[in-house]
Amino acid sequence: MAALHPVTPIADLSDSETTLVPAALRCWRAARDAGAPVQQRLHKLLAPVRGAMLAPAFDSLLMLYELALGRRLVAGQSAALSADERMLLGLLDGAGDRGARFADTGAVAAMLDSAVRSTRVLLARARRGIGGAALPC
């Protein structure tokens, strides 16, 4: 299986981002499972920490991540991160194995690569606004 394009890490994810990313995945999964408007739920989650602009980015990223995996994303429970959440954190901080577990290495993988890069840029821009606020979905 071919790996995705290499990424030069911009910077490690901050502590608040390592909380935000799994929270976004869990919110996204819950909204999708409920048939609810995903971006509205993500916006509600992210707006209190000045990350509202991340709602469409996370929606796209997570949809492509699921397609590339070839299966439903698994959300963690409570403080325990799922393997999918850990791998997503690795993709976003540039430290993860970027293709070993992907079912799709073609067009979807290329789109995922772009979505990872875009989300990383937006996370960096929002970094100043992301704080320790609670993240209810």
JSON list of C-alpha atoms in Angstrom, two decimals:
[
{"chain": "A", "resi": 1, "resn": "MET", "atom": "CA", "xyz": [0.00, 0.00, 0.00]},
{"chain": "A", "resi": 2, "resn": "ALA", "atom": "CA", "xyz": [1.41, 3.37, -0.97]},
{"chain": "A", "resi": 3, "resn": "ALA", "atom": "CA", "xyz": [1.93, 5.97, 1.73]},
{"chain": "A", "resi": 4, "resn": "LEU", "atom": "CA", "xyz": [0.48, 9.44, 1.57]},
{"chain": "A", "resi": 5, "resn": "HIS", "atom": "CA", "xyz": [2.74, 12.36, 0.72]},
{"chain": "A", "resi": 6, "resn": "PRO", "atom": "CA", "xyz": [5.27, 13.15, 3.47]},
{"chain": "A", "resi": 7, "resn": "VAL", "atom": "CA", "xyz": [4.48, 16.02, 5.80]},
{"chain": "A", "resi": 8, "resn": "THR", "atom": "CA", "xyz": [6.97, 18.24, 7.50]},
{"chain": "A", "resi": 9, "resn": "PRO", "atom": "CA", "xyz": [5.59, 18.85, 10.99]},
{"chain": "A", "resi": 10, "resn": "ILE", "atom": "CA", "xyz": [4.68, 22.50, 11.56]},
{"chain": "A", "resi": 11, "resn": "ALA", "atom": "CA", "xyz": [4.71, 22.03, 15.32]},
{"chain": "A", "resi": 12, "resn": "ASP", "atom": "CA", "xyz": [3.47, 19.50, 17.82]},
{"chain": "A", "resi": 13, "resn": "LEU", "atom": "CA", "xyz": [-0.18, 19.72, 18.72]},
{"chain": "A", "resi": 14, "resn": "SER", "atom": "CA", "xyz": [-0.78, 21.65, 21.90]},
{"chain": "A", "resi": 15, "resn": "ASP", "atom": "CA", "xyz": [-2.38, 19.99, 24.92]},
{"chain": "A", "resi": 16, "resn": "SER", "atom": "CA", "xyz": [-5.68, 21.72, 24.18]},
{"chain": "A", "resi": 17, "resn": "GLU", "atom": "CA", "xyz": [-5.59, 20.49, 20.57]},
{"chain": "A", "resi": 18, "resn": "THR", "atom": "CA", "xyz": [-5.04, 16.92, 21.69]},
{"chain": "A", "resi": 19, "resn": "THR", "atom": "CA", "xyz": [-8.33, 17.34, 23.57]},
{"chain": "A", "resi": 20, "resn": "LEU", "atom": "CA", "xyz": [-10.07, 19.25, 20.79]},
{"chain": "A", "resi": 21, "resn": "VAL", "atom": "CA", "xyz": [-9.36, 16.77, 17.97]},
{"chain": "A", "resi": 22, "resn": "PRO", "atom": "CA", "xyz": [-10.87, 13.70, 19.70]},
{"chain": "A", "resi": 23, "resn": "ALA", "atom": "CA", "xyz": [-13.79, 15.87, 20.89]},
{"chain": "A", "resi": 24, "resn": "ALA", "atom": "CA", "xyz": [-14.43, 16.91, 17.28]},
{"chain": "A", "resi": 25, "resn": "LEU", "atom": "CA", "xyz": [-14.26, 13.29, 16.09]},
{"chain": "A", "resi": 26, "resn": "ARG", "atom": "CA", "xyz": [-16.68, 12.19, 18.82]},
{"chain": "A", "resi": 27, "resn": "CYS", "atom": "CA", "xyz": [-19.06, 15.05, 18.06]},
{"chain": "A", "resi": 28, "resn": "TRP", "atom": "CA", "xyz": [-18.89, 14.29, 14.34]},
{"chain": "A", "resi": 29, "resn": "ARG", "atom": "CA", "xyz": [-19.52, 10.58, 14.91]},
{"chain": "A", "resi": 30, "resn": "ALA", "atom": "CA", "xyz": [-22.47, 11.25, 17.24]},
{"chain": "A", "resi": 31, "resn": "ALA", "atom": "CA", "xyz": [-24.04, 13.71, 14.78]},
{"chain": "A", "resi": 32, "resn": "ARG", "atom": "CA", "xyz": [-23.59, 11.34, 11.83]},
{"chain": "A", "resi": 33, "resn": "ASP", "atom": "CA", "xyz": [-25.05, 8.44, 13.80]},
{"chain": "A", "resi": 34, "resn": "ALA", "atom": "CA", "xyz": [-28.04, 10.57, 14.82]},
{"chain": "A", "resi": 35, "resn": "GLY", "atom": "CA", "xyz": [-28.60, 11.92, 11.32]},
{"chain": "A", "resi": 36, "resn": "ALA", "atom": "CA", "xyz": [-28.11, 15.41, 12.72]},
{"chain": "A", "resi": 37, "resn": "PRO", "atom": "CA", "xyz": [-26.50, 18.36, 10.88]},
{"chain": "A", "resi": 38, "resn": "VAL", "atom": "CA", "xyz": [-22.82, 17.68, 11.44]},
{"chain": "A", "resi": 39, "resn": "GLN", "atom": "CA", "xyz": [-21.37, 21.13, 10.81]},
{"chain": "A", "resi": 40, "resn": "GLN", "atom": "CA", "xyz": [-23.93, 22.77, 13.09]},
{"chain": "A", "resi": 41, "resn": "ARG", "atom": "CA", "xyz": [-22.96, 20.40, 15.91]},
{"chain": "A", "resi": 42, "resn": "LEU", "atom": "CA", "xyz": [-19.25, 20.93, 15.27]},
{"chain": "A", "resi": 43, "resn": "HIS", "atom": "CA", "xyz": [-19.77, 24.69, 15.21]},
{"chain": "A", "resi": 44, "resn": "LYS", "atom": "CA", "xyz": [-21.56, 24.51, 18.56]},
{"chain": "A", "resi": 45, "resn": "LEU", "atom": "CA", "xyz": [-18.66, 22.48, 19.96]},
{"chain": "A", "resi": 46, "resn": "LEU", "atom": "CA", "xyz": [-15.90, 24.66, 18.56]},
{"chain": "A", "resi": 47, "resn": "ALA", "atom": "CA", "xyz": [-17.32, 28.20, 18.79]},
{"chain": "A", "resi": 48, "resn": "PRO", "atom": "CA", "xyz": [-16.79, 28.58, 22.58]},
{"chain": "A", "resi": 49, "resn": "VAL", "atom": "CA", "xyz": [-13.05, 28.05, 22.08]},
{"chain": "A", "resi": 50, "resn": "ARG", "atom": "CA", "xyz": [-12.90, 30.42, 19.10]},
{"chain": "A", "resi": 51, "resn": "GLY", "atom": "CA", "xyz": [-12.55, 27.50, 16.69]},
{"chain": "A", "resi": 52, "resn": "ALA", "atom": "CA", "xyz": [-15.80, 27.86, 14.73]},
{"chain": "A", "resi": 53, "resn": "MET", "atom": "CA", "xyz": [-13.87, 28.12, 11.46]},
{"chain": "A", "resi": 54, "resn": "LEU", "atom": "CA", "xyz": [-12.71, 24.54, 12.05]},
{"chain": "A", "resi": 55, "resn": "ALA", "atom": "CA", "xyz": [-16.23, 23.06, 11.73]},
{"chain": "A", "resi": 56, "resn": "PRO", "atom": "CA", "xyz": [-16.22, 22.59, 7.94]},
{"chain": "A", "resi": 57, "resn": "ALA", "atom": "CA", "xyz": [-12.56, 21.55, 7.99]},
{"chain": "A", "resi": 58, "resn": "PHE", "atom": "CA", "xyz": [-13.19, 18.81, 10.56]},
{"chain": "A", "resi": 59, "resn": "ASP", "atom": "CA", "xyz": [-16.32, 17.68, 8.73]},
{"chain": "A", "resi": 60, "resn": "SER", "atom": "CA", "xyz": [-14.40, 17.25, 5.48]},
{"chain": "A", "resi": 61, "resn": "LEU", "atom": "CA", "xyz": [-11.32, 15.77, 7.17]},
{"chain": "A", "resi": 62, "resn": "LEU", "atom": "CA", "xyz": [-13.30, 13.18, 9.10]},
{"chain": "A", "resi": 63, "resn": "MET", "atom": "CA", "xyz": [-15.45, 12.17, 6.12]},
{"chain": "A", "resi": 64, "resn": "LEU", "atom": "CA", "xyz": [-12.32, 11.65, 4.00]},
{"chain": "A", "resi": 65, "resn": "TYR", "atom": "CA", "xyz": [-10.53, 9.87, 6.87]},
{"chain": "A", "resi": 66, "resn": "GLU", "atom": "CA", "xyz": [-13.44, 7.44, 7.14]},
{"chain": "A", "resi": 67, "resn": "LEU", "atom": "CA", "xyz": [-13.49, 6.89, 3.36]},
{"chain": "A", "resi": 68, "resn": "ALA", "atom": "CA", "xyz": [-9.73, 6.30, 3.27]},
{"chain": "A", "resi": 69, "resn": "LEU", "atom": "CA", "xyz": [-9.99, 3.76, 6.09]},
{"chain": "A", "resi": 70, "resn": "GLY", "atom": "CA", "xyz": [-12.81, 2.00, 4.27]},
{"chain": "A", "resi": 71, "resn": "ARG", "atom": "CA", "xyz": [-14.87, 1.70, 7.45]},
{"chain": "A", "resi": 72, "resn": "ARG", "atom": "CA", "xyz": [-16.70, 3.74, 10.08]},
{"chain": "A", "resi": 73, "resn": "LEU", "atom": "CA", "xyz": [-14.54, 5.81, 12.41]},
{"chain": "A", "resi": 74, "resn": "VAL", "atom": "CA", "xyz": [-14.49, 4.57, 15.97]},
{"chain": "A", "resi": 75, "resn": "ALA", "atom": "CA", "xyz": [-14.79, 7.20, 18.69]},
{"chain": "A", "resi": 76, "resn": "GLY", "atom": "CA", "xyz": [-13.19, 6.72, 22.08]},
{"chain": "A", "resi": 77, "resn": "GLN", "atom": "CA", "xyz": [-14.99, 6.77, 25.37]},
{"chain": "A", "resi": 78, "resn": "SER", "atom": "CA", "xyz": [-14.36, 9.17, 28.21]},
{"chain": "A", "resi": 79, "resn": "ALA", "atom": "CA", "xyz": [-10.61, 9.81, 28.58]},
{"chain": "A", "resi": 80, "resn": "ALA", "atom": "CA", "xyz": [-9.61, 6.71, 26.58]},
{"chain": "A", "resi": 81, "resn": "LEU", "atom": "CA", "xyz": [-8.68, 7.49, 22.98]},
{"chain": "A", "resi": 82, "resn": "SER", "atom": "CA", "xyz": [-9.63, 5.08, 20.24]},
{"chain": "A", "resi": 83, "resn": "ALA", "atom": "CA", "xyz": [-7.03, 3.86, 17.74]},
{"chain": "A", "resi": 84, "resn": "ASP", "atom": "CA", "xyz": [-8.72, 6.09, 15.14]},
{"chain": "A", "resi": 85, "resn": "GLU", "atom": "CA", "xyz": [-8.38, 9.15, 17.40]},
{"chain": "A", "resi": 86, "resn": "ARG", "atom": "CA", "xyz": [-4.71, 8.38, 18.08]},
{"chain": "A", "resi": 87, "resn": "MET", "atom": "CA", "xyz": [-4.02, 7.92, 14.37]},
{"chain": "A", "resi": 88, "resn": "LEU", "atom": "CA", "xyz": [-5.82, 11.18, 13.54]},
{"chain": "A", "resi": 89, "resn": "LEU", "atom": "CA", "xyz": [-3.73, 13.04, 16.12]},
{"chain": "A", "resi": 90, "resn": "GLY", "atom": "CA", "xyz": [-0.64, 11.53, 14.50]},
{"chain": "A", "resi": 91, "resn": "LEU", "atom": "CA", "xyz": [-1.76, 12.65, 11.05]},
{"chain": "A", "resi": 92, "resn": "LEU", "atom": "CA", "xyz": [-2.37, 16.18, 12.28]},
{"chain": "A", "resi": 93, "resn": "ASP", "atom": "CA", "xyz": [0.90, 16.56, 14.16]},
{"chain": "A", "resi": 94, "resn": "GLY", "atom": "CA", "xyz": [2.88, 15.02, 11.29]},
{"chain": "A", "resi": 95, "resn": "ALA", "atom": "CA", "xyz": [4.24, 12.18, 13.40]},
{"chain": "A", "resi": 96, "resn": "GLY", "atom": "CA", "xyz": [1.82, 9.44, 12.37]},
{"chain": "A", "resi": 97, "resn": "ASP", "atom": "CA", "xyz": [2.20, 6.64, 9.85]},
{"chain": "A", "resi": 98, "resn": "ARG", "atom": "CA", "xyz": [0.40, 8.25, 6.94]},
{"chain": "A", "resi": 99, "resn": "GLY", "atom": "CA", "xyz": [-0.78, 5.31, 4.88]},
{"chain": "A", "resi": 100, "resn": "ALA", "atom": "CA", "xyz": [-0.18, 1.93, 6.40]},
{"chain": "A", "resi": 101, "resn": "ARG", "atom": "CA", "xyz": [-3.78, 1.46, 7.50]},
{"chain": "A", "resi": 102, "resn": "PHE", "atom": "CA", "xyz": [-5.64, 3.10, 4.63]},
{"chain": "A", "resi": 103, "resn": "ALA", "atom": "CA", "xyz": [-7.82, 1.01, 2.34]},
{"chain": "A", "resi": 104, "resn": "ASP", "atom": "CA", "xyz": [-7.71, 3.76, -0.30]},
{"chain": "A", "resi": 105, "resn": "THR", "atom": "CA", "xyz": [-4.39, 5.05, -1.58]},
{"chain": "A", "resi": 106, "resn": "GLY", "atom": "CA", "xyz": [-5.71, 6.82, -4.68]},
{"chain": "A", "resi": 107, "resn": "ALA", "atom": "CA", "xyz": [-7.88, 9.88, -5.09]},
{"chain": "A", "resi": 108, "resn": "VAL", "atom": "CA", "xyz": [-9.44, 9.69, -1.61]},
{"chain": "A", "resi": 109, "resn": "ALA", "atom": "CA", "xyz": [-6.01, 9.43, -0.01]},
{"chain": "A", "resi": 110, "resn": "ALA", "atom": "CA", "xyz": [-4.84, 12.47, -1.98]},
{"chain": "A", "resi": 111, "resn": "MET", "atom": "CA", "xyz": [-7.92, 14.42, -0.86]},
{"chain": "A", "resi": 112, "resn": "LEU", "atom": "CA", "xyz": [-7.33, 13.29, 2.73]},
{"chain": "A", "resi": 113, "resn": "ASP", "atom": "CA", "xyz": [-3.76, 14.52, 2.48]},
{"chain": "A", "resi": 114, "resn": "SER", "atom": "CA", "xyz": [-5.05, 17.95, 1.43]},
{"chain": "A", "resi": 115, "resn": "ALA", "atom": "CA", "xyz": [-7.66, 17.96, 4.19]},
{"chain": "A", "resi": 116, "resn": "VAL", "atom": "CA", "xyz": [-4.98, 17.11, 6.78]},
{"chain": "A", "resi": 117, "resn": "ARG", "atom": "CA", "xyz": [-2.83, 19.99, 5.55]},
{"chain": "A", "resi": 118, "resn": "SER", "atom": "CA", "xyz": [-5.76, 22.43, 5.53]},
{"chain": "A", "resi": 119, "resn": "THR", "atom": "CA", "xyz": [-6.87, 21.42, 9.01]},
{"chain": "A", "resi": 120, "resn": "ARG", "atom": "CA", "xyz": [-3.32, 21.79, 10.30]},
{"chain": "A", "resi": 121, "resn": "VAL", "atom": "CA", "xyz": [-3.18, 25.34, 8.91]},
{"chain": "A", "resi": 122, "resn": "LEU", "atom": "CA", "xyz": [-6.53, 26.23, 10.48]},
{"chain": "A", "resi": 123, "resn": "LEU", "atom": "CA", "xyz": [-5.50, 24.67, 13.81]},
{"chain": "A", "resi": 124, "resn": "ALA", "atom": "CA", "xyz": [-2.36, 26.79, 13.76]},
{"chain": "A", "resi": 125, "resn": "ARG", "atom": "CA", "xyz": [-4.42, 29.93, 13.05]},
{"chain": "A", "resi": 126, "resn": "ALA", "atom": "CA", "xyz": [-6.95, 29.07, 15.77]},
{"chain": "A", "resi": 127, "resn": "ARG", "atom": "CA", "xyz": [-4.27, 28.05, 18.27]},
{"chain": "A", "resi": 128, "resn": "ARG", "atom": "CA", "xyz": [-4.43, 31.40, 20.07]},
{"chain": "A", "resi": 129, "resn": "GLY", "atom": "CA", "xyz": [-8.18, 30.97, 20.64]},
{"chain": "A", "resi": 130, "resn": "ILE", "atom": "CA", "xyz": [-8.15, 27.38, 21.82]},
{"chain": "A", "resi": 131, "resn": "GLY", "atom": "CA", "xyz": [-8.17, 27.27, 25.60]},
{"chain": "A", "resi": 132, "resn": "GLY", "atom": "CA", "xyz": [-9.27, 25.05, 28.41]},
{"chain": "A", "resi": 133, "resn": "ALA", "atom": "CA", "xyz": [-13.01, 25.54, 27.91]},
{"chain": "A", "resi": 134, "resn": "ALA", "atom": "CA", "xyz": [-15.27, 22.51, 28.18]},
{"chain": "A", "resi": 135, "resn": "LEU", "atom": "CA", "xyz": [-16.22, 20.92, 24.88]},
{"chain": "A", "resi": 136, "resn": "PRO", "atom": "CA", "xyz": [-19.77, 19.58, 25.09]},
{"chain": "A", "resi": 137, "resn": "CYS", "atom": "CA", "xyz": [-21.36, 18.29, 21.92]}
]
